[in-house]
PDB file of C-alpha atoms in Angstrom:
ATOM      1  CA  ALA K  34      -5.762 -31.733 -17.110  1.00 74.00           C
ATOM      2  CA  GLN K  35      -2.753 -31.707 -14.837  1.00 82.00           C
ATOM      3  CA  ARG K  36      -2.675 -29.104 -12.109  1.00 89.00           C
ATOM      4  CA  VAL K  37      -0.584 -28.535  -9.028  1.00 94.00           C
ATOM      5  CA  THR K  38      -1.728 -26.192  -6.223  1.00 95.00           C
ATOM      6  CA  GLN K  39       0.459 -24.767  -3.547  1.00 96.00           C
ATOM      7  CA  PRO K  40      -1.804 -22.627  -1.387  1.00 95.00           C
ATOM      8  CA  GLU K  41       0.867 -20.818   0.586  1.00 95.00           C
ATOM      9  CA  LYS K  42       3.055 -18.188  -1.077  1.00 95.00           C
ATOM     10  CA  LEU K  43       5.116 -17.573   2.019  1.00 96.00           C
ATOM     11  CA  LEU K  44       5.757 -19.671   5.115  1.00 97.00           C
ATOM     12  CA  SER K  45       7.779 -18.237   7.970  1.00 97.00           C
ATOM     13  CA  VAL K  46       8.949 -20.200  10.956  1.00 97.00           C
ATOM     14  CA  PHE K  47      11.611 -20.003  13.595  1.00 97.00           C
ATOM     15  CA  LYS K  48      14.553 -22.403  13.638  1.00 97.00           C
ATOM     16  CA  GLY K  49      13.673 -25.685  15.247  1.00 97.00           C
ATOM     17  CA  ALA K  50       9.982 -25.418  14.459  1.00 98.00           C
ATOM     18  CA  PRO K  51       8.172 -28.024  12.355  1.00 97.00           C
ATOM     19  CA  VAL K  52       7.439 -27.187   8.763  1.00 97.00           C
ATOM     20  CA  GLU K  53       4.796 -28.389   6.406  1.00 97.00           C
ATOM     21  CA  LEU K  54       4.588 -27.089   2.835  1.00 97.00           C
ATOM     22  CA  LYS K  55       1.293 -28.049   1.235  1.00 97.00           C
ATOM     23  CA  CYS K  56       0.815 -29.432  -2.292  1.00 97.00           C
ATOM     24  CA  ASN K  57      -2.371 -30.665  -3.845  1.00 96.00           C
ATOM     25  CA  TYR K  58      -2.675 -32.019  -7.356  1.00 94.00           C
ATOM     26  CA  SER K  59      -5.337 -32.899  -9.870  1.00 90.00           C
ATOM     27  CA  TYR K  60      -4.844 -35.561 -12.438  1.00 84.00           C
ATOM     28  CA  SER K  61      -7.045 -38.405 -13.445  1.00 74.00           C
ATOM     29  CA  GLY K  62      -4.299 -40.913 -14.003  1.00 75.00           C
ATOM     30  CA  SER K  63      -1.384 -42.041 -11.920  1.00 76.00           C
ATOM     31  CA  PRO K  64       1.185 -39.237 -11.566  1.00 83.00           C
ATOM     32  CA  GLU K  65       4.614 -38.988 -10.192  1.00 87.00           C
ATOM     33  CA  LEU K  66       5.109 -36.178  -7.687  1.00 91.00           C
ATOM     34  CA  PHE K  67       8.330 -34.262  -6.968  1.00 93.00           C
ATOM     35  CA  TRP K  68       9.580 -31.429  -4.738  1.00 96.00           C
ATOM     36  CA  TYR K  69      12.164 -29.119  -6.287  1.00 96.00           C
ATOM     37  CA  VAL K  70      14.035 -26.441  -4.368  1.00 97.00           C
ATOM     38  CA  GLN K  71      15.682 -23.187  -5.437  1.00 95.00           C
ATOM     39  CA  TYR K  72      18.193 -21.696  -2.968  1.00 95.00           C
ATOM     40  CA  SER K  73      19.283 -18.176  -3.393  1.00 92.00           C
ATOM     41  CA  ARG K  74      21.434 -17.705  -6.454  1.00 88.00           C
ATOM     42  CA  GLN K  75      21.386 -21.424  -7.302  1.00 91.00           C
ATOM     43  CA  ARG K  76      19.670 -23.507  -9.938  1.00 93.00           C
ATOM     44  CA  LEU K  77      16.365 -25.194  -9.340  1.00 94.00           C
ATOM     45  CA  GLN K  78      17.207 -28.733  -8.217  1.00 94.00           C
ATOM     46  CA  LEU K  79      15.395 -31.889  -7.220  1.00 93.00           C
ATOM     47  CA  LEU K  80      14.786 -32.275  -3.478  1.00 94.00           C
ATOM     48  CA  LEU K  81      12.886 -35.533  -3.448  1.00 91.00           C
ATOM     49  CA  ARG K  82      10.471 -37.608  -5.467  1.00 87.00           C
ATOM     50  CA  HIS K  83       7.600 -39.786  -4.363  1.00 83.00           C
ATOM     51  CA  ILE K  84       8.827 -42.946  -5.978  1.00 74.00           C
ATOM     52  CA  SER K  85      12.110 -42.944  -4.001  1.00 75.00           C
ATOM     53  CA  ARG K  86      10.342 -42.689  -0.645  1.00 74.00           C
ATOM     54  CA  GLU K  87      13.499 -41.161   0.797  1.00 79.00           C
ATOM     55  CA  SER K  88      14.319 -38.452   3.266  1.00 81.00           C
ATOM     56  CA  ILE K  89      16.538 -35.658   1.938  1.00 85.00           C
ATOM     57  CA  LYS K  90      17.999 -33.030   4.304  1.00 91.00           C
ATOM     58  CA  GLY K  91      15.451 -34.164   6.848  1.00 92.00           C
ATOM     59  CA  PHE K  92      12.506 -33.559   4.524  1.00 94.00           C
ATOM     60  CA  THR K  93       9.894 -36.202   3.730  1.00 93.00           C
ATOM     61  CA  ALA K  94       6.786 -36.166   1.632  1.00 93.00           C
ATOM     62  CA  ASP K  95       3.958 -38.706   1.519  1.00 87.00           C
ATOM     63  CA  LEU K  96       1.678 -39.189  -1.368  1.00 88.00           C
ATOM     64  CA  ASN K  97      -1.962 -39.366  -0.284  1.00 89.00           C
ATOM     65  CA  LYS K  98      -3.979 -40.413  -3.283  1.00 86.00           C
ATOM     66  CA  GLY K  99      -7.277 -40.088  -1.435  1.00 89.00           C
ATOM     67  CA  GLU K 100      -6.690 -36.445  -0.667  1.00 91.00           C
ATOM     68  CA  THR K 101      -4.541 -35.908  -3.855  1.00 92.00           C
ATOM     69  CA  SER K 102      -1.826 -34.359  -1.698  1.00 93.00           C
ATOM     70  CA  PHE K 103       1.967 -34.492  -1.504  1.00 94.00           C
ATOM     71  CA  HIS K 104       2.873 -32.277   1.461  1.00 96.00           C
ATOM     72  CA  LEU K 105       6.500 -31.665   2.331  1.00 96.00           C
ATOM     73  CA  LYS K 106       7.447 -31.986   5.988  1.00 96.00           C
ATOM     74  CA  LYS K 107      10.391 -31.443   8.221  1.00 96.00           C
ATOM     75  CA  PRO K 108      10.263 -31.819  12.032  1.00 96.00           C
ATOM     76  CA  PHE K 109      12.916 -29.235  12.830  1.00 97.00           C
ATOM     77  CA  ALA K 110      13.590 -26.370  10.385  1.00 97.00           C
ATOM     78  CA  GLN K 111      17.064 -24.980   9.913  1.00 97.00           C
ATOM     79  CA  GLU K 112      18.089 -21.530   8.653  1.00 97.00           C
ATOM     80  CA  GLU K 113      19.663 -23.117   5.581  1.00 96.00           C
ATOM     81  CA  ASP K 114      16.260 -24.488   4.595  1.00 97.00           C
ATOM     82  CA  SER K 115      15.239 -21.001   3.535  1.00 98.00           C
ATOM     83  CA  ALA K 116      14.468 -21.224  -0.152  1.00 97.00           C
ATOM     84  CA  MET K 117      11.694 -21.405  -2.736  1.00 96.00           C
ATOM     85  CA  TYR K 118      10.031 -24.798  -2.885  1.00 97.00           C
ATOM     86  CA  TYR K 119       8.064 -26.083  -5.922  1.00 97.00           C
ATOM     87  CA  CYS K 120       5.831 -29.114  -6.049  1.00 96.00           C
ATOM     88  CA  ALA K 121       5.763 -30.741  -9.496  1.00 94.00           C
ATOM     89  CA  LEU K 122       3.827 -33.465 -11.270  1.00 92.00           C
ATOM     90  CA  ARG K 123       4.613 -35.656 -14.252  1.00 87.00           C
ATOM     91  CA  SER K 124       2.309 -38.241 -15.634  1.00 76.00           C
ATOM     92  CA  TYR K 125       2.910 -41.601 -17.202  1.00 72.00           C
ATOM     93  CA  ASN K 126       0.678 -40.604 -20.113  1.00 71.00           C
ATOM     94  CA  THR K 127       2.253 -37.283 -21.188  1.00 72.00           C
ATOM     95  CA  ASP K 128       5.752 -35.847 -21.235  1.00 76.00           C
ATOM     96  CA  LYS K 129       4.787 -32.690 -19.448  1.00 85.00           C
ATOM     97  CA  LEU K 130       6.411 -31.678 -16.196  1.00 89.00           C
ATOM     98  CA  ILE K 131       4.055 -29.263 -14.388  1.00 91.00           C
ATOM     99  CA  PHE K 132       4.903 -27.069 -11.442  1.00 94.00           C
ATOM    100  CA  GLY K 133       2.922 -25.335  -8.744  1.00 94.00           C
ATOM    101  CA  THR K 134       3.154 -21.702  -7.937  1.00 95.00           C
ATOM    102  CA  GLY K 135       5.809 -22.233  -5.268  1.00 95.00           C
ATOM    103  CA  THR K 136       6.138 -21.555  -1.547  1.00 97.00           C
ATOM    104  CA  ARG K 137       8.886 -19.392  -0.135  1.00 96.00           C
ATOM    105  CA  LEU K 138      10.089 -20.774   3.171  1.00 98.00           C
ATOM    106  CA  GLN K 139      11.766 -18.350   5.552  1.00 98.00           C
ATOM    107  CA  VAL K 140      13.428 -19.779   8.642  1.00 98.00           C
ATOM    108  CA  PHE K 141      14.377 -17.157  11.225  1.00 97.00           C
ATOM    109  CA  PRO K 142      17.144 -17.753  13.818  1.00 95.00           C
TER     110      PRO K 142
ATOM    111  CA  ASP H 125      25.582 -29.570 -12.373  1.00 59.00           C
ATOM    112  CA  ALA H 126      24.226 -31.130 -15.538  1.00 66.00           C
ATOM    113  CA  GLY H 127      25.676 -29.544 -18.668  1.00 92.00           C
ATOM    114  CA  ILE H 128      23.022 -26.980 -19.462  1.00 96.00           C
ATOM    115  CA  THR H 129      23.779 -23.494 -20.651  1.00 96.00           C
ATOM    116  CA  GLN H 130      21.358 -20.786 -21.309  1.00 97.00           C
ATOM    117  CA  SER H 131      22.209 -17.742 -23.382  1.00 96.00           C
ATOM    118  CA  PRO H 132      22.000 -14.863 -22.996  1.00 97.00           C
ATOM    119  CA  ARG H 133      21.809 -14.672 -19.258  1.00 96.00           C
ATOM    120  CA  HIS H 134      20.317 -11.150 -19.350  1.00 97.00           C
ATOM    121  CA  LYS H 135      18.626  -9.235 -22.113  1.00 97.00           C
ATOM    122  CA  VAL H 136      16.765  -6.023 -22.427  1.00 97.00           C
ATOM    123  CA  THR H 137      14.725  -5.556 -25.608  1.00 96.00           C
ATOM    124  CA  GLU H 138      12.132  -3.242 -27.020  1.00 96.00           C
ATOM    125  CA  THR H 139       8.491  -4.042 -27.542  1.00 97.00           C
ATOM    126  CA  GLY H 140       7.850  -5.462 -30.931  1.00 97.00           C
ATOM    127  CA  THR H 141      11.349  -6.849 -31.537  1.00 96.00           C
ATOM    128  CA  PRO H 142      12.094 -10.573 -32.052  1.00 96.00           C
ATOM    129  CA  VAL H 143      14.084 -12.333 -29.427  1.00 97.00           C
ATOM    130  CA  THR H 144      15.671 -15.809 -29.330  1.00 98.00           C
ATOM    131  CA  LEU H 145      16.807 -17.543 -26.257  1.00 98.00           C
ATOM    132  CA  ARG H 146      19.101 -20.535 -26.518  1.00 98.00           C
ATOM    133  CA  CYS H 147      19.368 -23.634 -24.349  1.00 98.00           C
ATOM    134  CA  HIS H 148      22.382 -25.832 -24.940  1.00 98.00           C
ATOM    135  CA  GLN H 149      22.961 -29.182 -23.350  1.00 97.00           C
ATOM    136  CA  THR H 150      25.930 -31.583 -23.357  1.00 96.00           C
ATOM    137  CA  GLU H 151      24.094 -34.500 -21.719  1.00 93.00           C
ATOM    138  CA  ASN H 152      22.451 -35.939 -24.854  1.00 93.00           C
ATOM    139  CA  HIS H 153      19.130 -35.884 -23.012  1.00 93.00           C
ATOM    140  CA  ARG H 154      16.064 -36.445 -25.124  1.00 92.00           C
ATOM    141  CA  TYR H 155      13.608 -34.131 -23.393  1.00 92.00           C
ATOM    142  CA  MET H 156      13.948 -30.354 -23.179  1.00 95.00           C
ATOM    143  CA  TYR H 157      11.540 -27.805 -21.626  1.00 95.00           C
ATOM    144  CA  TRP H 158      11.141 -24.071 -21.535  1.00 97.00           C
ATOM    145  CA  TYR H 159       9.522 -22.460 -18.553  1.00 97.00           C
ATOM    146  CA  ARG H 160       8.877 -18.901 -17.422  1.00 97.00           C
ATOM    147  CA  GLN H 161       9.029 -17.949 -13.787  1.00 95.00           C
ATOM    148  CA  ASP H 162       6.851 -15.099 -12.537  1.00 94.00           C
ATOM    149  CA  PRO H 163       5.920 -14.045  -8.932  1.00 88.00           C
ATOM    150  CA  GLY H 164       2.610 -15.530  -7.980  1.00 87.00           C
ATOM    151  CA  HIS H 165       2.606 -17.865 -10.968  1.00 91.00           C
ATOM    152  CA  GLY H 166       5.575 -20.100 -10.203  1.00 91.00           C
ATOM    153  CA  LEU H 167       6.996 -22.018 -13.135  1.00 94.00           C
ATOM    154  CA  ARG H 168       4.806 -22.299 -16.145  1.00 95.00           C
ATOM    155  CA  LEU H 169       5.535 -24.597 -19.084  1.00 94.00           C
ATOM    156  CA  ILE H 170       5.814 -22.778 -22.355  1.00 97.00           C
ATOM    157  CA  HIS H 171       6.895 -25.504 -24.850  1.00 96.00           C
ATOM    158  CA  TYR H 172       8.751 -28.725 -24.627  1.00 94.00           C
ATOM    159  CA  SER H 173      10.502 -31.130 -26.955  1.00 94.00           C
ATOM    160  CA  TYR H 174      10.632 -34.929 -26.842  1.00 91.00           C
ATOM    161  CA  GLY H 175      13.176 -35.267 -29.682  1.00 92.00           C
ATOM    162  CA  VAL H 176      14.766 -33.561 -32.621  1.00 94.00           C
ATOM    163  CA  LYS H 177      12.035 -31.656 -34.457  1.00 93.00           C
ATOM    164  CA  ASP H 178       9.428 -33.021 -32.064  1.00 94.00           C
ATOM    165  CA  THR H 179       7.870 -30.294 -29.970  1.00 95.00           C
ATOM    166  CA  ASP H 180       4.555 -29.606 -28.201  1.00 93.00           C
ATOM    167  CA  LYS H 181       2.804 -26.753 -26.467  1.00 93.00           C
ATOM    168  CA  GLY H 182       2.709 -26.181 -22.740  1.00 92.00           C
ATOM    169  CA  GLU H 183       0.406 -24.074 -20.585  1.00 90.00           C
ATOM    170  CA  VAL H 184       1.415 -20.635 -21.849  1.00 95.00           C
ATOM    171  CA  SER H 185       2.596 -21.075 -25.476  1.00 95.00           C
ATOM    172  CA  ASP H 186       0.877 -18.052 -27.051  1.00 96.00           C
ATOM    173  CA  GLY H 187       3.405 -15.637 -28.427  1.00 96.00           C
ATOM    174  CA  TYR H 188       6.240 -18.134 -28.293  1.00 97.00           C
ATOM    175  CA  SER H 189       7.674 -20.588 -30.791  1.00 97.00           C
ATOM    176  CA  VAL H 190      10.451 -23.183 -30.448  1.00 98.00           C
ATOM    177  CA  SER H 191      12.766 -25.136 -32.618  1.00 97.00           C
ATOM    178  CA  ARG H 192      14.981 -28.111 -32.063  1.00 97.00           C
ATOM    179  CA  SER H 193      17.123 -29.017 -35.084  1.00 96.00           C
ATOM    180  CA  LYS H 194      19.673 -31.022 -33.095  1.00 96.00           C
ATOM    181  CA  THR H 195      19.656 -32.828 -29.769  1.00 95.00           C
ATOM    182  CA  GLU H 196      21.757 -30.340 -27.899  1.00 96.00           C
ATOM    183  CA  ASP H 197      19.995 -27.099 -28.771  1.00 97.00           C
ATOM    184  CA  PHE H 198      16.441 -25.911 -27.979  1.00 98.00           C
ATOM    185  CA  LEU H 199      15.605 -22.359 -29.080  1.00 98.00           C
ATOM    186  CA  LEU H 200      12.769 -20.278 -27.759  1.00 98.00           C
ATOM    187  CA  THR H 201      11.670 -17.359 -29.951  1.00 98.00           C
ATOM    188  CA  LEU H 202       9.455 -14.427 -29.119  1.00 97.00           C
ATOM    189  CA  GLU H 203       8.386 -13.277 -32.523  1.00 93.00           C
ATOM    190  CA  SER H 204       7.303  -9.837 -31.365  1.00 96.00           C
ATOM    191  CA  ALA H 205       8.143  -9.225 -27.711  1.00 97.00           C
ATOM    192  CA  THR H 206       5.605  -7.637 -25.431  1.00 97.00           C
ATOM    193  CA  SER H 207       5.943  -6.261 -21.900  1.00 97.00           C
ATOM    194  CA  SER H 208       3.919  -9.221 -20.569  1.00 96.00           C
ATOM    195  CA  GLN H 209       6.772 -11.469 -21.621  1.00 97.00           C
ATOM    196  CA  THR H 210       9.181  -9.788 -19.223  1.00 98.00           C
ATOM    197  CA  SER H 211      10.157 -12.759 -17.043  1.00 97.00           C
ATOM    198  CA  VAL H 212      12.814 -15.176 -16.051  1.00 97.00           C
ATOM    199  CA  TYR H 213      13.064 -18.077 -18.477  1.00 98.00           C
ATOM    200  CA  PHE H 214      14.392 -21.458 -17.484  1.00 97.00           C
ATOM    201  CA  CYS H 215      15.363 -24.370 -19.635  1.00 97.00           C
ATOM    202  CA  ALA H 216      15.270 -27.961 -18.284  1.00 95.00           C
ATOM    203  CA  ILE H 217      16.314 -31.321 -19.620  1.00 95.00           C
ATOM    204  CA  SER H 218      15.488 -34.925 -18.697  1.00 91.00           C
ATOM    205  CA  ASP H 219      16.888 -38.138 -19.941  1.00 86.00           C
ATOM    206  CA  THR H 220      13.747 -40.177 -20.493  1.00 76.00           C
ATOM    207  CA  GLY H 221       9.994 -39.848 -20.754  1.00 68.00           C
ATOM    208  CA  ARG H 222       9.529 -41.968 -17.664  1.00 74.00           C
ATOM    209  CA  ALA H 223       7.379 -40.136 -15.166  1.00 70.00           C
ATOM    210  CA  ASP H 224       9.865 -40.562 -12.303  1.00 76.00           C
ATOM    211  CA  THR H 225      12.841 -39.041 -14.146  1.00 82.00           C
ATOM    212  CA  GLU H 226      14.572 -36.045 -12.593  1.00 87.00           C
ATOM    213  CA  ALA H 227      14.766 -32.771 -14.577  1.00 91.00           C
ATOM    214  CA  PHE H 228      17.880 -30.580 -14.536  1.00 94.00           C
ATOM    215  CA  PHE H 229      17.647 -26.915 -14.915  1.00 96.00           C
ATOM    216  CA  GLY H 230      19.684 -24.140 -16.455  1.00 96.00           C
ATOM    217  CA  GLN H 231      20.625 -20.950 -14.639  1.00 95.00           C
ATOM    218  CA  GLY H 232      17.914 -18.919 -16.241  1.00 96.00           C
ATOM    219  CA  THR H 233      17.656 -15.906 -18.553  1.00 97.00           C
ATOM    220  CA  ARG H 234      16.258 -12.693 -17.261  1.00 97.00           C
ATOM    221  CA  LEU H 235      14.447 -10.923 -20.097  1.00 98.00           C
ATOM    222  CA  THR H 236      13.100  -7.387 -19.791  1.00 97.00           C
ATOM    223  CA  VAL H 237      10.872  -5.958 -22.540  1.00 97.00           C
ATOM    224  CA  VAL H 238      10.638  -2.195 -22.456  1.00 96.00           C
TER     225      VAL H 238
END
């Protein structure tokens, strides 16, 4: 079965501090991993996906198949990064898009 | 924003009444999803569709049914609403079944069952 785990419900940091939002997954096949973000009063939107290997708004995420993790990182957090972040998984064998429980990031000035 | 509209945006209903939520898209995307968002549970998949009249269950499908009679509309029905179905409901669409395809989300429907 597909499962995504985000162990932290809330992560609070000060502006300029490094940020790491954890995501672990379980899936026996070869999944695709995503990070979605929901800013206040906005729609949920894609932040980045593993296959693109890109950096968006300073965020990066590396897929570690050995540890089945896809942690989201940013070296210097900004106040505008405050939002709800969801890790998501989609497999090549099913059409389901499964989300984790989400982590709320608060960045204080 | 992708052309996704959810209606209604807010609804209060009584326990035991039927409720239908509508998701309408103008993108001609093949895949459509219904999720519920609850504190501590994140987004949980209720049902999804991979084409007209082709639907399947998600993680939390009990108490919900769906229908998709045309590409642009995906309806979520609560046959007999219960207080545990108080939630924010999100619709999402994606173009293909490829695993790396981005999903686009609606603005959500806040449903309160009293």
